[in-house]
Amino acid sequence: GENVEQHPSTLSVQEGDSAVIKCTYSDSASNYFPWYKQELGKRPQLIIDIRSNVGEKKDQRIAVTLNKTAKHFSLHITETQPEDSAVYFCAVPRGWGGADGLTFGKGTHLIIQP
Amino acid sequence: KAGVTQTPRYLIKTRGQQVTLSCSPISGHRSVSWYQQTPGQGLQFLFEYFSETQRNKGNFPGRFSGRQFSNSRSEMNVSTLELGDSALYLCASRLDYNEQFFGPGTRLTVL
């Protein structure tokens, strides 16, 4: 089955600095790459996603980059703020287009230091 | 539009018992997936249903089962509960390919 490796498991950055989280996957047929944010005690929520026909997507302070050759994709958060503190999960679809659910990375606990 | 809802939100059971969890997807969504979340294993895929059919199942024992009704509501059942089944059980629904919307989860504690 699909394997997803996510690094780092914990990331502490100063408020205002940038944070980068990276995921690698094994199935070269994967074509959809979402990132979820889960705040303490809350449900995971999609924050950004990218499809395999583009290399980068941005949404305000958040961006995702995809390298299909190397089979990795990364989440970039710029100008970090206290409300960015959460656990972030990458995921890849288990089947074409995610028809069979998602395989998640183990998560990255992002800590924003004041 | 109402989001994904799950009942109950919290549940305490003892080893050997069975439990049924319920998930109501967003109106119009026909696909429902279930995930188990634990501190050690993270988010793990249990199964996915579409139009009352199970399309895929994750690497879990047969004690874990589910079903989906004609109104897209889904239930999952765990029989002969073990201590290791203590977890947050999340369901997610989606309209078409890809974006999944999660419910708040059911926190199951097995004593």
PDB file of C-alpha atoms in Angstrom:
ATOM      1  CA  GLY A   1       0.000   0.000   0.000  1.00  0.00           C
ATOM      2  CA  GLU A   2       0.870   3.670  -0.090  1.00  0.00           C
ATOM      3  CA  ASN A   3       3.499   4.874   2.385  1.00  0.00           C
ATOM      4  CA  VAL A   4       3.752   8.472   3.525  1.00  0.00           C
ATOM      5  CA  GLU A   5       6.698   9.787   5.519  1.00  0.00           C
ATOM      6  CA  GLN A   6       6.332  13.176   7.195  1.00  0.00           C
ATOM      7  CA  HIS A   7       9.108  15.268   8.766  1.00  0.00           C
ATOM      8  CA  PRO A   8       9.747  16.738  11.209  1.00  0.00           C
ATOM      9  CA  SER A   9       7.496  15.340  13.922  1.00  0.00           C
ATOM     10  CA  THR A  10       7.888  18.559  15.944  1.00  0.00           C
ATOM     11  CA  LEU A  11       8.804  22.007  14.704  1.00  0.00           C
ATOM     12  CA  SER A  12       9.292  25.066  16.865  1.00  0.00           C
ATOM     13  CA  VAL A  13       9.690  28.469  15.210  1.00  0.00           C
ATOM     14  CA  GLN A  14       9.682  32.066  16.360  1.00  0.00           C
ATOM     15  CA  GLU A  15       6.586  34.068  15.585  1.00  0.00           C
ATOM     16  CA  GLY A  16       7.051  35.778  12.248  1.00  0.00           C
ATOM     17  CA  ASP A  17       9.486  33.172  10.909  1.00  0.00           C
ATOM     18  CA  SER A  18       8.691  30.572   8.248  1.00  0.00           C
ATOM     19  CA  ALA A  19       7.916  26.901   8.753  1.00  0.00           C
ATOM     20  CA  VAL A  20       8.389  24.072   6.286  1.00  0.00           C
ATOM     21  CA  ILE A  21       7.020  20.537   6.611  1.00  0.00           C
ATOM     22  CA  LYS A  22       7.899  17.825   4.111  1.00  0.00           C
ATOM     23  CA  CYS A  23       6.234  14.594   3.061  1.00  0.00           C
ATOM     24  CA  THR A  24       7.444  11.819   0.799  1.00  0.00           C
ATOM     25  CA  TYR A  25       5.232   9.163  -0.762  1.00  0.00           C
ATOM     26  CA  SER A  26       5.776   5.883  -2.533  1.00  0.00           C
ATOM     27  CA  ASP A  27       3.039   5.525  -5.174  1.00  0.00           C
ATOM     28  CA  SER A  28       4.012   7.425  -8.305  1.00  0.00           C
ATOM     29  CA  ALA A  29       0.371   7.291  -9.468  1.00  0.00           C
ATOM     30  CA  SER A  30      -0.754   9.594  -6.657  1.00  0.00           C
ATOM     31  CA  ASN A  31      -2.342  12.714  -8.119  1.00  0.00           C
ATOM     32  CA  TYR A  32      -3.764  14.652  -5.194  1.00  0.00           C
ATOM     33  CA  PHE A  33      -1.895  16.010  -2.162  1.00  0.00           C
ATOM     34  CA  PRO A  34      -3.835  17.670   0.672  1.00  0.00           C
ATOM     35  CA  TRP A  35      -2.664  19.193   3.924  1.00  0.00           C
ATOM     36  CA  TYR A  36      -4.837  19.169   7.022  1.00  0.00           C
ATOM     37  CA  LYS A  37      -4.548  21.241  10.188  1.00  0.00           C
ATOM     38  CA  GLN A  38      -5.800  19.907  13.496  1.00  0.00           C
ATOM     39  CA  GLU A  39      -5.993  22.199  16.484  1.00  0.00           C
ATOM     40  CA  LEU A  40      -6.091  20.700  19.951  1.00  0.00           C
ATOM     41  CA  GLY A  41      -9.429  18.997  20.576  1.00  0.00           C
ATOM     42  CA  LYS A  42     -10.772  19.808  17.137  1.00  0.00           C
ATOM     43  CA  ARG A  43     -11.339  17.971  13.870  1.00  0.00           C
ATOM     44  CA  PRO A  44      -8.808  17.976  11.016  1.00  0.00           C
ATOM     45  CA  GLN A  45      -9.533  20.690   8.467  1.00  0.00           C
ATOM     46  CA  LEU A  46      -8.221  20.999   4.937  1.00  0.00           C
ATOM     47  CA  ILE A  47      -6.007  24.064   4.588  1.00  0.00           C
ATOM     48  CA  ILE A  48      -4.577  23.599   1.116  1.00  0.00           C
ATOM     49  CA  ASP A  49      -4.256  20.950  -1.552  1.00  0.00           C
ATOM     50  CA  ILE A  50      -2.475  20.498  -4.852  1.00  0.00           C
ATOM     51  CA  ARG A  51      -3.015  18.294  -7.856  1.00  0.00           C
ATOM     52  CA  SER A  52      -0.287  16.598  -9.823  1.00  0.00           C
ATOM     53  CA  ASN A  53      -0.566  18.874 -12.846  1.00  0.00           C
ATOM     54  CA  VAL A  54       0.898  21.876 -10.986  1.00  0.00           C
ATOM     55  CA  GLY A  55       4.109  22.360  -9.059  1.00  0.00           C
ATOM     56  CA  GLU A  56       3.048  25.019  -6.567  1.00  0.00           C
ATOM     57  CA  LYS A  57      -0.077  26.531  -5.091  1.00  0.00           C
ATOM     58  CA  LYS A  58      -0.381  29.498  -2.741  1.00  0.00           C
ATOM     59  CA  ASP A  59      -3.115  30.799  -0.494  1.00  0.00           C
ATOM     60  CA  GLN A  60      -2.077  33.894   1.426  1.00  0.00           C
ATOM     61  CA  ARG A  61       0.608  32.794   3.913  1.00  0.00           C
ATOM     62  CA  ILE A  62       0.359  29.128   3.015  1.00  0.00           C
ATOM     63  CA  ALA A  63       1.882  27.383   0.015  1.00  0.00           C
ATOM     64  CA  VAL A  64       2.377  23.810  -1.103  1.00  0.00           C
ATOM     65  CA  THR A  65       5.059  22.647  -3.522  1.00  0.00           C
ATOM     66  CA  LEU A  66       5.131  19.329  -5.324  1.00  0.00           C
ATOM     67  CA  ASN A  67       8.055  17.457  -6.849  1.00  0.00           C
ATOM     68  CA  LYS A  68       6.596  14.429  -8.628  1.00  0.00           C
ATOM     69  CA  THR A  69       9.970  13.171  -9.802  1.00  0.00           C
ATOM     70  CA  ALA A  70      11.313  12.980  -6.274  1.00  0.00           C
ATOM     71  CA  LYS A  71       7.877  12.043  -4.908  1.00  0.00           C
ATOM     72  CA  HIS A  72       7.707  14.646  -2.213  1.00  0.00           C
ATOM     73  CA  PHE A  73       5.558  17.655  -1.390  1.00  0.00           C
ATOM     74  CA  SER A  74       5.994  20.358   1.203  1.00  0.00           C
ATOM     75  CA  LEU A  75       3.896  22.806   3.192  1.00  0.00           C
ATOM     76  CA  HIS A  76       5.292  26.312   3.622  1.00  0.00           C
ATOM     77  CA  ILE A  77       3.886  28.755   6.152  1.00  0.00           C
ATOM     78  CA  THR A  78       5.306  32.289   6.095  1.00  0.00           C
ATOM     79  CA  GLU A  79       5.040  35.017   8.745  1.00  0.00           C
ATOM     80  CA  THR A  80       3.870  32.486  11.316  1.00  0.00           C
ATOM     81  CA  GLN A  81       1.353  33.605  13.918  1.00  0.00           C
ATOM     82  CA  PRO A  82       0.261  32.101  17.254  1.00  0.00           C
ATOM     83  CA  GLU A  83      -2.907  30.700  15.667  1.00  0.00           C
ATOM     84  CA  ASP A  84      -0.733  28.568  13.368  1.00  0.00           C
ATOM     85  CA  SER A  85       0.149  26.381  16.355  1.00  0.00           C
ATOM     86  CA  ALA A  86      -1.434  22.987  15.625  1.00  0.00           C
ATOM     87  CA  VAL A  87      -0.693  19.529  14.254  1.00  0.00           C
ATOM     88  CA  TYR A  88      -0.374  19.390  10.480  1.00  0.00           C
ATOM     89  CA  PHE A  89      -0.956  16.236   8.449  1.00  0.00           C
ATOM     90  CA  CYS A  90      -0.119  15.516   4.855  1.00  0.00           C
ATOM     91  CA  ALA A  91      -2.062  12.849   2.988  1.00  0.00           C
ATOM     92  CA  VAL A  92      -2.162  10.987  -0.303  1.00  0.00           C
ATOM     93  CA  PRO A  93      -5.116   9.187  -1.860  1.00  0.00           C
ATOM     94  CA  ARG A  94      -5.381   5.449  -1.464  1.00  0.00           C
ATOM     95  CA  GLY A  95      -6.959   5.104  -4.879  1.00  0.00           C
ATOM     96  CA  TRP A  96      -7.347   7.262  -7.943  1.00  0.00           C
ATOM     97  CA  GLY A  97      -8.661  10.651  -6.891  1.00  0.00           C
ATOM     98  CA  GLY A  98      -8.974   9.566  -3.299  1.00  0.00           C
ATOM     99  CA  ALA A  99     -11.801   7.184  -4.066  1.00  0.00           C
ATOM    100  CA  ASP A 100     -10.605   4.829  -1.386  1.00  0.00           C
ATOM    101  CA  GLY A 101      -9.862   7.281   1.398  1.00  0.00           C
ATOM    102  CA  LEU A 102      -6.575   8.893   2.380  1.00  0.00           C
ATOM    103  CA  THR A 103      -3.303   7.683   3.837  1.00  0.00           C
ATOM    104  CA  PHE A 104      -1.986  10.244   6.310  1.00  0.00           C
ATOM    105  CA  GLY A 105       1.489  11.109   7.470  1.00  0.00           C
ATOM    106  CA  LYS A 106       2.171  10.842  11.199  1.00  0.00           C
ATOM    107  CA  GLY A 107       1.759  14.573  11.691  1.00  0.00           C
ATOM    108  CA  THR A 108       3.940  17.556  12.610  1.00  0.00           C
ATOM    109  CA  HIS A 109       3.363  19.439  15.813  1.00  0.00           C
ATOM    110  CA  LEU A 110       4.062  23.078  14.946  1.00  0.00           C
ATOM    111  CA  ILE A 111       4.822  25.321  17.902  1.00  0.00           C
ATOM    112  CA  ILE A 112       4.958  29.082  17.412  1.00  0.00           C
ATOM    113  CA  GLN A 113       7.164  30.724  20.029  1.00  0.00           C
ATOM    114  CA  PRO A 114       6.167  34.305  20.977  1.00  0.00           C
TER     115      PRO A 114
ATOM    116  CA  LYS B   1     -25.199  23.672   5.155  1.00  0.00           C
ATOM    117  CA  ALA B   2     -24.699  21.550   8.263  1.00  0.00           C
ATOM    118  CA  GLY B   3     -21.342  19.850   8.660  1.00  0.00           C
ATOM    119  CA  VAL B   4     -20.551  16.229   9.339  1.00  0.00           C
ATOM    120  CA  THR B   5     -21.988  15.076  12.653  1.00  0.00           C
ATOM    121  CA  GLN B   6     -21.046  12.110  14.786  1.00  0.00           C
ATOM    122  CA  THR B   7     -22.772  10.499  17.737  1.00  0.00           C
ATOM    123  CA  PRO B   8     -22.058   9.881  20.469  1.00  0.00           C
ATOM    124  CA  ARG B   9     -19.188  12.281  21.124  1.00  0.00           C
ATOM    125  CA  TYR B  10     -17.848  10.297  24.060  1.00  0.00           C
ATOM    126  CA  LEU B  11     -18.172   6.668  24.981  1.00  0.00           C
ATOM    127  CA  ILE B  12     -16.791   4.491  27.762  1.00  0.00           C
ATOM    128  CA  LYS B  13     -16.920   0.729  27.392  1.00  0.00           C
ATOM    129  CA  THR B  14     -15.283  -2.283  29.004  1.00  0.00           C
ATOM    130  CA  ARG B  15     -13.221  -4.974  27.338  1.00  0.00           C
ATOM    131  CA  GLY B  16     -15.277  -7.558  25.503  1.00  0.00           C
ATOM    132  CA  GLN B  17     -18.227  -5.269  24.858  1.00  0.00           C
ATOM    133  CA  GLN B  18     -19.232  -4.003  21.444  1.00  0.00           C
ATOM    134  CA  VAL B  19     -19.920  -0.481  20.292  1.00  0.00           C
ATOM    135  CA  THR B  20     -21.693   1.247  17.409  1.00  0.00           C
ATOM    136  CA  LEU B  21     -20.752   4.725  16.248  1.00  0.00           C
ATOM    137  CA  SER B  22     -22.827   6.864  13.907  1.00  0.00           C
ATOM    138  CA  CYS B  23     -21.918   9.424  11.258  1.00  0.00           C
ATOM    139  CA  SER B  24     -24.187  11.747   9.298  1.00  0.00           C
ATOM    140  CA  PRO B  25     -22.465  13.241   6.257  1.00  0.00           C
ATOM    141  CA  ILE B  26     -22.972  16.656   4.765  1.00  0.00           C
ATOM    142  CA  SER B  27     -26.200  16.758   2.796  1.00  0.00           C
ATOM    143  CA  GLY B  28     -25.605  15.524  -0.735  1.00  0.00           C
ATOM    144  CA  HIS B  29     -22.356  13.730   0.060  1.00  0.00           C
ATOM    145  CA  ARG B  30     -22.536  10.053  -0.800  1.00  0.00           C
ATOM    146  CA  SER B  31     -19.065   8.987   0.299  1.00  0.00           C
ATOM    147  CA  VAL B  32     -18.165   8.371   3.936  1.00  0.00           C
ATOM    148  CA  SER B  33     -14.755   7.327   5.248  1.00  0.00           C
ATOM    149  CA  TRP B  34     -13.814   6.266   8.758  1.00  0.00           C
ATOM    150  CA  TYR B  35     -10.461   6.825  10.472  1.00  0.00           C
ATOM    151  CA  GLN B  36      -8.971   5.846  13.816  1.00  0.00           C
ATOM    152  CA  GLN B  37      -6.742   8.428  15.483  1.00  0.00           C
ATOM    153  CA  THR B  38      -4.340   7.512  18.284  1.00  0.00           C
ATOM    154  CA  PRO B  39      -1.248   9.288  19.627  1.00  0.00           C
ATOM    155  CA  GLY B  40       1.000   6.427  18.588  1.00  0.00           C
ATOM    156  CA  GLN B  41      -0.341   5.520  15.147  1.00  0.00           C
ATOM    157  CA  GLY B  42      -1.810   8.827  14.024  1.00  0.00           C
ATOM    158  CA  LEU B  43      -4.700   8.846  11.578  1.00  0.00           C
ATOM    159  CA  GLN B  44      -5.356   5.415  10.111  1.00  0.00           C
ATOM    160  CA  PHE B  45      -7.883   4.563   7.434  1.00  0.00           C
ATOM    161  CA  LEU B  46     -10.571   2.099   8.469  1.00  0.00           C
ATOM    162  CA  PHE B  47     -12.968   1.913   5.515  1.00  0.00           C
ATOM    163  CA  GLU B  48     -14.847   3.899   2.922  1.00  0.00           C
ATOM    164  CA  TYR B  49     -18.449   3.614   1.787  1.00  0.00           C
ATOM    165  CA  PHE B  50     -20.096   4.946  -1.324  1.00  0.00           C
ATOM    166  CA  SER B  51     -23.748   4.411  -2.165  1.00  0.00           C
ATOM    167  CA  GLU B  52     -24.102   1.729   0.532  1.00  0.00           C
ATOM    168  CA  THR B  53     -21.093  -0.250  -0.742  1.00  0.00           C
ATOM    169  CA  GLN B  54     -17.806  -0.690   1.062  1.00  0.00           C
ATOM    170  CA  ARG B  55     -15.162   0.198  -1.463  1.00  0.00           C
ATOM    171  CA  ASN B  56     -12.026  -0.306   0.553  1.00  0.00           C
ATOM    172  CA  LYS B  57     -10.901  -1.364   3.982  1.00  0.00           C
ATOM    173  CA  GLY B  58      -7.735  -0.571   5.871  1.00  0.00           C
ATOM    174  CA  ASN B  59      -5.531  -2.956   7.777  1.00  0.00           C
ATOM    175  CA  PHE B  60      -7.818  -3.618  10.737  1.00  0.00           C
ATOM    176  CA  PRO B  61      -9.140  -6.909  12.115  1.00  0.00           C
ATOM    177  CA  GLY B  62     -12.579  -8.220  11.276  1.00  0.00           C
ATOM    178  CA  ARG B  63     -13.884  -6.929  14.623  1.00  0.00           C
ATOM    179  CA  PHE B  64     -14.174  -3.584  12.874  1.00  0.00           C
ATOM    180  CA  SER B  65     -17.102  -3.376  10.505  1.00  0.00           C
ATOM    181  CA  GLY B  66     -19.374  -0.767   9.047  1.00  0.00           C
ATOM    182  CA  ARG B  67     -22.307  -0.054   6.845  1.00  0.00           C
ATOM    183  CA  GLN B  68     -23.969   2.769   5.015  1.00  0.00           C
ATOM    184  CA  PHE B  69     -27.657   3.434   4.642  1.00  0.00           C
ATOM    185  CA  SER B  70     -29.606   4.712   1.671  1.00  0.00           C
ATOM    186  CA  ASN B  71     -29.570   8.252   3.127  1.00  0.00           C
ATOM    187  CA  SER B  72     -25.734   8.069   3.213  1.00  0.00           C
ATOM    188  CA  ARG B  73     -25.583   7.926   7.004  1.00  0.00           C
ATOM    189  CA  SER B  74     -22.989   5.443   8.151  1.00  0.00           C
ATOM    190  CA  GLU B  75     -22.311   3.365  11.201  1.00  0.00           C
ATOM    191  CA  MET B  76     -19.229   1.527  12.321  1.00  0.00           C
ATOM    192  CA  ASN B  77     -19.191  -1.310  14.800  1.00  0.00           C
ATOM    193  CA  VAL B  78     -16.390  -2.701  16.905  1.00  0.00           C
ATOM    194  CA  SER B  79     -17.006  -6.041  18.560  1.00  0.00           C
ATOM    195  CA  THR B  80     -15.114  -7.659  21.423  1.00  0.00           C
ATOM    196  CA  LEU B  81     -13.471  -4.418  22.435  1.00  0.00           C
ATOM    197  CA  GLU B  82      -9.810  -4.401  23.452  1.00  0.00           C
ATOM    198  CA  LEU B  83      -7.890  -1.794  25.431  1.00  0.00           C
ATOM    199  CA  GLY B  84      -6.028  -0.846  22.257  1.00  0.00           C
ATOM    200  CA  ASP B  85      -9.258   0.192  20.596  1.00  0.00           C
ATOM    201  CA  SER B  86      -9.331   3.327  22.733  1.00  0.00           C
ATOM    202  CA  ALA B  87      -9.063   6.141  20.212  1.00  0.00           C
ATOM    203  CA  LEU B  88     -10.746   9.043  18.523  1.00  0.00           C
ATOM    204  CA  TYR B  89     -12.873   7.733  15.659  1.00  0.00           C
ATOM    205  CA  LEU B  90     -13.369  10.234  12.884  1.00  0.00           C
ATOM    206  CA  CYS B  91     -15.632  10.033   9.918  1.00  0.00           C
ATOM    207  CA  ALA B  92     -15.337  12.199   6.829  1.00  0.00           C
ATOM    208  CA  SER B  93     -17.644  12.801   3.919  1.00  0.00           C
ATOM    209  CA  ARG B  94     -17.021  14.093   0.430  1.00  0.00           C
ATOM    210  CA  LEU B  95     -19.059  15.110  -2.565  1.00  0.00           C
ATOM    211  CA  ASP B  96     -16.746  13.980  -5.302  1.00  0.00           C
ATOM    212  CA  TYR B  97     -13.100  13.203  -5.652  1.00  0.00           C
ATOM    213  CA  ASN B  98     -10.696  14.328  -3.025  1.00  0.00           C
ATOM    214  CA  GLU B  99     -11.662  16.923  -0.421  1.00  0.00           C
ATOM    215  CA  GLN B 100     -12.867  15.218   2.716  1.00  0.00           C
ATOM    216  CA  PHE B 101     -14.746  17.049   5.462  1.00  0.00           C
ATOM    217  CA  PHE B 102     -14.283  15.604   8.916  1.00  0.00           C
ATOM    218  CA  GLY B 103     -16.755  15.259  11.731  1.00  0.00           C
ATOM    219  CA  PRO B 104     -15.864  16.119  15.356  1.00  0.00           C
ATOM    220  CA  GLY B 105     -15.142  12.494  16.185  1.00  0.00           C
ATOM    221  CA  THR B 106     -16.230  10.015  18.826  1.00  0.00           C
ATOM    222  CA  ARG B 107     -13.815   9.549  21.721  1.00  0.00           C
ATOM    223  CA  LEU B 108     -13.940   5.872  22.719  1.00  0.00           C
ATOM    224  CA  THR B 109     -12.366   4.754  25.972  1.00  0.00           C
ATOM    225  CA  VAL B 110     -12.102   1.036  26.690  1.00  0.00           C
ATOM    226  CA  LEU B 111     -11.530   0.074  30.326  1.00  0.00           C
TER     227      LEU B 111
END
